[in-house]
Amino acid sequence: MTISAFDIAILGAGPVGRVLALMLARVAPNPSRIALLQGASPAAATPAAAIPAADPRVLAMNHGSRVLLESLHAWPAKAADILNIHVSQRGRLGRSVIRNTDFNVPQLGCVVAYSALHARLEECVAASGVTLLSGPPAVVDGQDADGVRISQGDTALACRIAVQSDGAGGSDVRRDYGQHALLTTTHASLPRRGWAWERFTAEGPLALLPHPQTADAYSVVWCSAPGRAAELAALNNTAFSHALTAAFGDRLGRLTCQAPRHVFPLALSARRGLVQGRVAVIGNAAQTLHPVAGQGLNLGLRDAARLAQSLGGWLAQPNASPTQALQDFARARQVDRLITAGVTDLMPRIFATGLAPVEHACGLALLGLDLAAPLRAPLARHLLQGFRA
C-alpha cells in the first residue's frame, strides 16, 4: 500500500473537479500538492469530425461559465452560441423571449460537446502541475483534526482537505419527478442560428439547443413519464421524427432524427450542508438538478470557483486550520444553491400540473415576462450568471 500526502485531494475528475484543480493550481505555491483523483481512464474524446450523434451529451454553458473557462484557457474550440432563448407552453397562451441584447453580452450562453470540453480540460490539467491519480473510484475513509484519509484501490492517501465533486447529490433533499429525459440529436429543415427553445408540455419540458458540430442540428432533451419515454425511444426514426415535430411545433420546420436515443431518470437530490469537518462537496456531489434551463453544471462551476476563492489564502499556509475558509465557502453558496435548485424544481412541476387554471396562469406569467423587461431581468440574470456572493 502506497501512502501519499497532499494539501488538497479532489475526488472526481469531471468538469467541476478539473476546473477546481485548475483554479487552485493558479494560486498554490506548489500545485503538485493538489491531487486530482479520477476513476477508470476516460474514454477518448469524440473526434471533431464525428457526426453529432456520436455522443449525445452536450452542455449548456451560461455566459458566466464561459467567462470562467476562458480565464483558465479551457474553452473548447467549437461552441454554438445562444443569442435568444424562446420559452413557450404547448396549447396555452403566452411565451417569452430572452435576448442577449437585453443584457449587452455577446451571447446568453453556448452549447459545447461534453467530449470537447473534457478533452480541453484534460490538456489544461496536464500542464498545470497538479498531481493526477488514476485508479478505482476514490473514497473518504475518515478524518480527524489534522486531515482526511482517502483510499483509491490499494493506494492510501492523506490530505489536509478533501473535496468530493462527482457522484450523487446526497439524500437530505430528494424529489422523484416521475419523469425520464430522452436525449438525442435532430436536424431542422428551417434552422435558426443562435436560438434555443424551452417548450413546456403536459408531459414535461422539451428543449432544443443548437448543436456545436452541425449548423442545422439541435440537441434534444425531452422529458416525459417513464413509460412515454420508453415508447418514444422504441419508435423507428420516421415515427419519432413525426412525434417530435408534433410536440415541438413548426417553428424550425420539419424535424428529422436518425440519431440514437438515450433515456435517463430524473430526480432532485441535494445536500443541505457543503462542509463536514475537512471534507467539502461541490458539483454533482452537492446537488443534482432537473435539466430544465440547463443549470446543473453552471451551478457546479460556481461551487468550484467560490471554493477556490475561499481556499486561496489558506493554501499559502496549509498547516493552519482550514475551518474558517471552508465555513466561508459554505455560507457564500447558500443563496445561489437555494435559488437555482428552487427555480429548476418549480418549473417542470408547475407547467405540468394538468390543471387548466394553473397552466393558464403560467401562460400569463410568460406573457408578462415578455412584455415587461424589468420583470424578466432578475430571472434572466440568474440564468445568465447565477447569484454570486
Coordinates of C-alpha atoms in Angstrom, one line a residue:
M1 CA 0.0 0.0 0.0
T2 CA 1.4 3.3 -1.1
I3 CA 0.9 6.3 1.2
S4 CA 1.0 9.8 -0.3
A5 CA 0.3 13.2 1.3
F6 CA -1.3 16.2 -0.3
D7 CA -2.7 19.6 0.8
I8 CA -6.0 19.1 -1.1
A9 CA -7.4 15.9 -2.8
I10 CA -10.2 16.3 -5.3
L11 CA -12.3 13.1 -5.7
G12 CA -13.7 13.2 -9.2
A13 CA -12.2 14.4 -12.4
G14 CA -15.3 15.6 -14.2
P15 CA -15.5 19.2 -15.5
V16 CA -16.2 20.6 -12.0
G17 CA -13.3 18.8 -10.4
R18 CA -10.9 19.7 -13.1
V19 CA -11.9 23.4 -13.0
L20 CA -11.4 23.4 -9.2
A21 CA -7.9 21.9 -9.7
L22 CA -7.0 24.5 -12.3
M23 CA -8.2 27.4 -10.2
L24 CA -6.3 26.1 -7.1
A25 CA -3.2 25.5 -9.2
R26 CA -3.1 29.2 -10.2
V27 CA -2.7 30.3 -6.5
A28 CA -0.9 27.3 -4.9
P29 CA 2.8 27.7 -4.1
N30 CA 3.3 24.1 -5.1
P31 CA 0.5 22.7 -7.5
S32 CA 1.8 19.2 -7.1
R33 CA 0.4 19.2 -3.6
I34 CA -3.0 19.2 -5.2
A35 CA -4.2 15.7 -6.1
L36 CA -7.0 15.1 -8.7
L37 CA -8.3 11.6 -8.4
Q38 CA -10.1 10.1 -11.4
G39 CA -11.7 6.8 -11.8
A40 CA -11.2 4.5 -14.7
S41 CA -9.4 6.1 -17.6
P42 CA -11.9 8.3 -19.5
A43 CA -12.9 7.3 -23.0
A44 CA -11.1 9.1 -25.8
A45 CA -12.7 12.3 -26.8
T46 CA -15.0 12.2 -29.8
P47 CA -13.2 13.3 -32.9
A48 CA -14.1 16.8 -34.1
A49 CA -15.2 15.4 -37.5
A50 CA -17.6 12.9 -35.9
I51 CA -21.3 13.3 -36.5
P52 CA -23.3 14.9 -33.6
A53 CA -25.0 11.6 -32.8
A54 CA -21.6 10.0 -31.9
D55 CA -22.0 11.4 -28.3
P56 CA -25.5 12.7 -27.3
R57 CA -24.1 14.6 -24.3
V58 CA -23.9 18.4 -24.9
L59 CA -23.6 21.0 -22.2
A60 CA -25.5 24.3 -22.0
M61 CA -22.9 26.8 -20.6
N62 CA -24.2 30.2 -19.5
H63 CA -22.2 33.4 -20.0
G64 CA -20.6 33.3 -16.6
S65 CA -19.3 29.8 -17.1
R66 CA -17.8 30.7 -20.5
V67 CA -16.0 33.7 -18.9
L68 CA -14.6 31.4 -16.2
L69 CA -13.4 28.7 -18.6
E70 CA -11.9 31.3 -20.9
S71 CA -9.9 32.7 -18.0
L72 CA -8.5 29.2 -17.5
H73 CA -7.8 28.8 -21.2
A74 CA -10.1 25.8 -21.1
W75 CA -12.8 26.9 -23.5
P76 CA -13.2 24.3 -26.3
A77 CA -12.6 25.3 -29.9
K78 CA -16.2 24.5 -31.1
A79 CA -19.3 26.0 -29.5
A80 CA -22.8 27.0 -30.6
D81 CA -23.8 30.5 -29.4
I82 CA -27.2 31.0 -27.7
L83 CA -28.3 34.5 -28.6
N84 CA -32.0 34.1 -27.9
I85 CA -34.0 31.8 -25.6
H86 CA -37.6 31.2 -26.6
V87 CA -39.8 29.9 -23.7
S88 CA -43.4 28.7 -24.5
Q89 CA -46.1 26.4 -23.3
R90 CA -47.8 24.0 -25.7
G91 CA -51.5 24.5 -26.1
R92 CA -51.6 27.6 -23.8
L93 CA -51.3 31.3 -24.1
G94 CA -48.1 33.1 -23.5
R95 CA -44.4 33.0 -24.5
S96 CA -41.3 34.9 -23.6
V97 CA -38.1 35.6 -25.4
I98 CA -34.8 36.5 -23.7
R99 CA -32.2 38.1 -25.9
N100 CA -28.5 38.8 -25.4
T101 CA -29.0 42.4 -26.4
D102 CA -31.2 42.8 -23.3
F103 CA -28.0 42.5 -21.2
N104 CA -25.4 43.8 -23.5
V105 CA -23.5 40.5 -23.6
P106 CA -22.1 38.7 -26.7
Q107 CA -24.2 35.7 -26.0
L108 CA -26.5 34.4 -23.3
G109 CA -24.7 31.1 -23.3
C110 CA -23.2 28.4 -25.5
V111 CA -23.6 24.7 -26.2
V112 CA -20.5 22.6 -26.2
A113 CA -19.9 18.9 -26.7
Y114 CA -19.0 17.1 -23.4
S115 CA -16.2 15.3 -25.1
A116 CA -14.7 18.5 -26.4
L117 CA -14.8 20.2 -23.0
H118 CA -13.4 17.2 -21.3
A119 CA -10.5 17.0 -23.8
R120 CA -9.6 20.6 -23.3
L121 CA -9.8 20.5 -19.5
E122 CA -7.6 17.3 -19.7
E123 CA -4.9 19.2 -21.6
C124 CA -5.0 22.2 -19.2
V125 CA -4.8 19.9 -16.1
A126 CA -1.8 18.1 -17.6
A127 CA 0.0 21.4 -18.0
S128 CA -1.0 22.8 -14.6
G129 CA 1.4 20.8 -12.3
V130 CA -1.5 19.2 -10.4
T131 CA -0.9 15.5 -9.5
L132 CA -3.3 13.3 -11.4
L133 CA -4.0 9.9 -10.0
S134 CA -6.0 7.3 -11.9
G135 CA -7.5 4.1 -10.5
P136 CA -10.7 2.8 -8.9
P137 CA -13.1 5.3 -7.5
A138 CA -11.6 7.0 -4.5
V139 CA -13.5 7.1 -1.2
V140 CA -13.0 9.0 2.1
D141 CA -12.1 6.6 4.8
G142 CA -12.2 9.0 7.7
Q143 CA -10.9 12.2 9.1
D144 CA -9.5 13.8 12.3
A145 CA -8.5 17.2 13.4
D146 CA -5.4 17.1 11.3
G147 CA -6.6 15.7 7.9
V148 CA -8.5 13.3 5.8
R149 CA -7.8 9.7 4.9
I150 CA -8.6 8.5 1.4
S151 CA -8.3 5.2 -0.4
Q152 CA -8.1 4.6 -4.1
G153 CA -7.9 0.9 -4.6
D154 CA -4.7 -0.3 -2.9
T155 CA -3.4 3.2 -2.6
A156 CA -3.9 5.2 0.6
L157 CA -3.7 9.0 0.6
A158 CA -3.6 11.6 3.4
C159 CA -4.6 15.1 2.8
R160 CA -5.5 18.2 4.8
I161 CA -8.7 18.9 2.8
A162 CA -10.8 16.6 0.7
V163 CA -13.3 17.8 -2.0
Q164 CA -15.9 15.5 -3.4
S165 CA -17.0 16.7 -6.9
D166 CA -18.6 13.7 -8.5
G167 CA -21.4 11.3 -7.5
A168 CA -25.0 11.6 -6.3
G169 CA -26.1 14.8 -4.7
G170 CA -27.0 13.3 -1.3
S171 CA -30.3 12.5 0.3
D172 CA -31.0 15.5 2.5
V173 CA -33.4 16.8 -0.1
R174 CA -34.8 14.5 -2.7
R175 CA -37.7 14.5 -5.2
D176 CA -38.5 12.0 -7.8
Y177 CA -40.1 13.8 -10.7
G178 CA -41.7 10.8 -12.2
Q179 CA -40.0 11.8 -15.5
H180 CA -37.3 10.4 -17.7
A181 CA -35.2 12.5 -20.1
L182 CA -34.7 11.3 -23.6
L183 CA -31.6 12.7 -25.2
T184 CA -30.9 12.7 -28.9
T185 CA -30.0 14.9 -31.9
T186 CA -32.3 16.2 -34.6
H187 CA -32.0 18.1 -37.8
A188 CA -34.3 21.0 -38.7
S189 CA -35.4 21.9 -42.2
L190 CA -35.6 25.6 -41.2
P191 CA -32.8 26.1 -38.6
R192 CA -32.5 29.4 -36.8
R193 CA -28.9 30.3 -35.8
G194 CA -28.4 31.3 -32.2
W195 CA -31.8 30.3 -31.0
A196 CA -32.5 27.8 -28.1
W197 CA -36.0 26.6 -27.2
E198 CA -37.6 25.5 -24.0
R199 CA -41.2 24.3 -24.6
F200 CA -43.3 23.1 -21.7
T201 CA -45.8 20.3 -22.5
A202 CA -48.2 18.4 -20.4
E203 CA -45.7 15.5 -20.3
G204 CA -42.7 17.7 -19.2
P205 CA -40.3 20.2 -20.7
L206 CA -38.9 19.8 -24.2
A207 CA -35.7 21.7 -25.0
L208 CA -33.9 22.1 -28.3
L209 CA -30.4 23.5 -28.2
P210 CA -28.2 24.5 -31.1
H211 CA -25.6 21.8 -31.7
P212 CA -21.9 22.8 -31.7
Q213 CA -20.9 20.4 -34.5
T214 CA -23.6 20.9 -37.2
A215 CA -25.4 24.1 -38.2
D216 CA -28.8 22.6 -38.8
A217 CA -28.6 20.2 -35.8
Y218 CA -30.2 20.5 -32.4
S219 CA -29.6 18.6 -29.2
V220 CA -32.9 17.4 -27.8
V221 CA -33.8 17.0 -24.1
W222 CA -37.4 15.6 -24.0
C223 CA -38.8 15.0 -20.5
S224 CA -41.9 12.8 -20.1
A225 CA -43.3 10.0 -18.0
P226 CA -41.1 6.9 -17.9
G227 CA -43.5 4.8 -20.0
R228 CA -43.9 7.5 -22.6
A229 CA -40.1 8.0 -22.8
A230 CA -39.6 4.3 -23.3
E231 CA -42.3 4.3 -26.1
L232 CA -40.6 7.3 -27.8
A233 CA -37.1 5.6 -27.6
A234 CA -38.5 2.5 -29.2
L235 CA -40.1 4.2 -32.2
N236 CA -38.4 4.0 -35.6
N237 CA -36.8 7.1 -36.9
T238 CA -39.7 8.2 -39.0
A239 CA -42.3 7.8 -36.3
F240 CA -40.1 9.5 -33.7
S241 CA -39.4 12.5 -36.0
H242 CA -43.2 12.9 -36.5
A243 CA -43.8 12.8 -32.8
L244 CA -41.0 15.3 -32.0
T245 CA -42.3 17.7 -34.7
A246 CA -45.8 17.4 -33.3
A247 CA -44.7 18.1 -29.7
F248 CA -42.4 21.0 -30.6
G249 CA -44.3 22.7 -33.4
D250 CA -43.3 24.1 -36.8
R251 CA -41.0 26.9 -35.7
L252 CA -38.0 25.0 -37.1
G253 CA -39.8 23.4 -40.0
R254 CA -39.6 19.6 -40.2
L255 CA -37.5 17.8 -37.5
T256 CA -35.7 14.7 -38.7
C257 CA -34.0 12.3 -36.3
Q258 CA -31.7 9.5 -37.3
A259 CA -29.5 9.5 -34.1
P260 CA -29.6 7.0 -31.3
R261 CA -31.8 7.9 -28.3
H262 CA -30.8 7.6 -24.7
V263 CA -33.1 7.7 -21.7
F264 CA -32.2 8.8 -18.1
P265 CA -34.4 9.0 -14.9
L266 CA -34.8 12.5 -13.4
A267 CA -34.7 13.4 -9.7
L268 CA -33.6 16.2 -7.5
S269 CA -31.1 15.3 -4.8
A270 CA -29.2 17.8 -2.7
R271 CA -27.2 18.1 0.5
R272 CA -28.2 20.9 2.9
G273 CA -24.6 21.3 4.1
L274 CA -21.5 21.6 1.9
V275 CA -18.9 21.0 4.5
Q276 CA -18.3 18.4 7.2
G277 CA -15.1 18.9 9.0
R278 CA -12.3 18.9 6.4
V279 CA -14.5 17.5 3.6
A280 CA -16.3 19.7 1.2
V281 CA -18.7 18.8 -1.5
I282 CA -19.3 20.6 -4.8
G283 CA -21.0 19.9 -8.2
N284 CA -22.9 16.7 -8.6
A285 CA -21.7 15.6 -5.2
A286 CA -23.6 18.6 -3.7
Q287 CA -26.7 18.6 -5.9
T288 CA -28.2 17.0 -9.0
L289 CA -31.0 19.1 -10.6
H290 CA -33.7 18.7 -13.2
P291 CA -32.2 19.5 -16.6
V292 CA -34.8 22.3 -17.3
A293 CA -32.9 25.5 -18.1
G294 CA -29.6 23.6 -18.1
Q295 CA -28.3 24.9 -14.8
G296 CA -26.6 21.9 -13.2
L297 CA -23.1 22.2 -14.5
N298 CA -23.2 26.0 -14.3
L299 CA -24.1 25.8 -10.6
G300 CA -21.3 23.3 -10.0
L301 CA -18.8 25.5 -11.7
R302 CA -19.8 28.4 -9.4
D303 CA -19.3 26.0 -6.4
A304 CA -15.8 25.3 -7.7
A305 CA -15.0 29.0 -8.3
R306 CA -16.1 30.0 -4.8
L307 CA -14.3 27.2 -3.1
A308 CA -11.1 28.1 -4.9
Q309 CA -11.5 31.7 -3.8
S310 CA -12.1 30.7 -0.2
L311 CA -9.1 28.4 -0.1
G312 CA -6.7 30.8 -1.8
G313 CA -5.3 32.3 1.3
W314 CA -5.2 29.1 3.2
L315 CA -3.1 27.4 0.5
A316 CA -0.2 29.8 1.4
Q317 CA -0.2 28.4 4.9
P318 CA -1.7 24.9 4.7
N319 CA -0.5 24.0 8.3
A320 CA -3.2 26.4 9.6
S321 CA -6.7 25.3 10.2
P322 CA -9.0 25.5 7.1
T323 CA -12.2 25.7 9.2
Q324 CA -12.9 29.4 8.6
A325 CA -12.2 29.2 4.9
L326 CA -14.5 26.2 4.5
Q327 CA -17.2 27.8 6.5
D328 CA -16.9 31.0 4.4
F329 CA -17.4 28.9 1.3
A330 CA -20.4 27.1 2.6
R331 CA -22.1 30.3 3.8
A332 CA -21.4 32.1 0.4
R333 CA -23.0 29.3 -1.6
Q334 CA -26.3 29.1 0.3
V335 CA -28.4 31.7 -1.6
D336 CA -27.3 30.7 -5.1
R337 CA -27.9 27.0 -4.5
L338 CA -31.3 27.7 -3.0
I339 CA -32.5 29.9 -5.8
T340 CA -31.2 27.7 -8.6
A341 CA -32.5 24.5 -7.1
G342 CA -35.8 26.2 -6.4
V343 CA -36.3 27.5 -9.9
T344 CA -35.3 24.3 -11.6
D345 CA -37.5 22.3 -9.2
L346 CA -40.6 24.5 -9.6
M347 CA -40.7 25.0 -13.4
P348 CA -41.1 21.4 -14.6
R349 CA -43.8 20.7 -11.9
I350 CA -45.9 23.8 -12.2
F351 CA -46.2 23.7 -16.0
A352 CA -47.3 20.0 -15.9
T353 CA -50.0 20.1 -13.2
G354 CA -52.7 19.2 -15.7
L355 CA -54.8 21.9 -14.1
A356 CA -56.1 24.4 -16.6
P357 CA -56.2 27.5 -14.2
V358 CA -52.6 26.9 -13.2
E359 CA -51.4 26.4 -16.7
H360 CA -53.3 29.5 -17.9
A361 CA -51.7 31.4 -15.1
C362 CA -48.3 30.2 -16.2
G363 CA -49.0 31.3 -19.7
L364 CA -50.0 34.8 -18.4
A365 CA -46.7 34.9 -16.4
L366 CA -44.7 34.1 -19.6
L367 CA -46.6 36.9 -21.4
G368 CA -45.9 39.3 -18.6
L369 CA -42.2 38.5 -18.6
D370 CA -42.1 39.1 -22.4
L371 CA -43.9 42.4 -22.2
A372 CA -42.1 43.9 -19.2
A373 CA -38.3 43.7 -19.3
P374 CA -38.0 44.6 -15.6
L375 CA -40.0 41.5 -14.6
R376 CA -37.8 39.1 -16.6
A377 CA -34.5 40.7 -15.8
P378 CA -33.9 39.1 -12.3
L379 CA -34.7 35.6 -13.6
A380 CA -32.7 36.1 -16.8
R381 CA -29.7 37.5 -15.0
H382 CA -29.7 34.5 -12.6
L383 CA -29.8 32.1 -15.5
L384 CA -27.0 34.1 -17.2
Q385 CA -24.5 34.1 -14.3
G386 CA -26.2 32.9 -11.1
F387 CA -26.1 34.6 -7.7
R388 CA -22.6 35.5 -6.8
A389 CA -21.7 36.3 -3.2

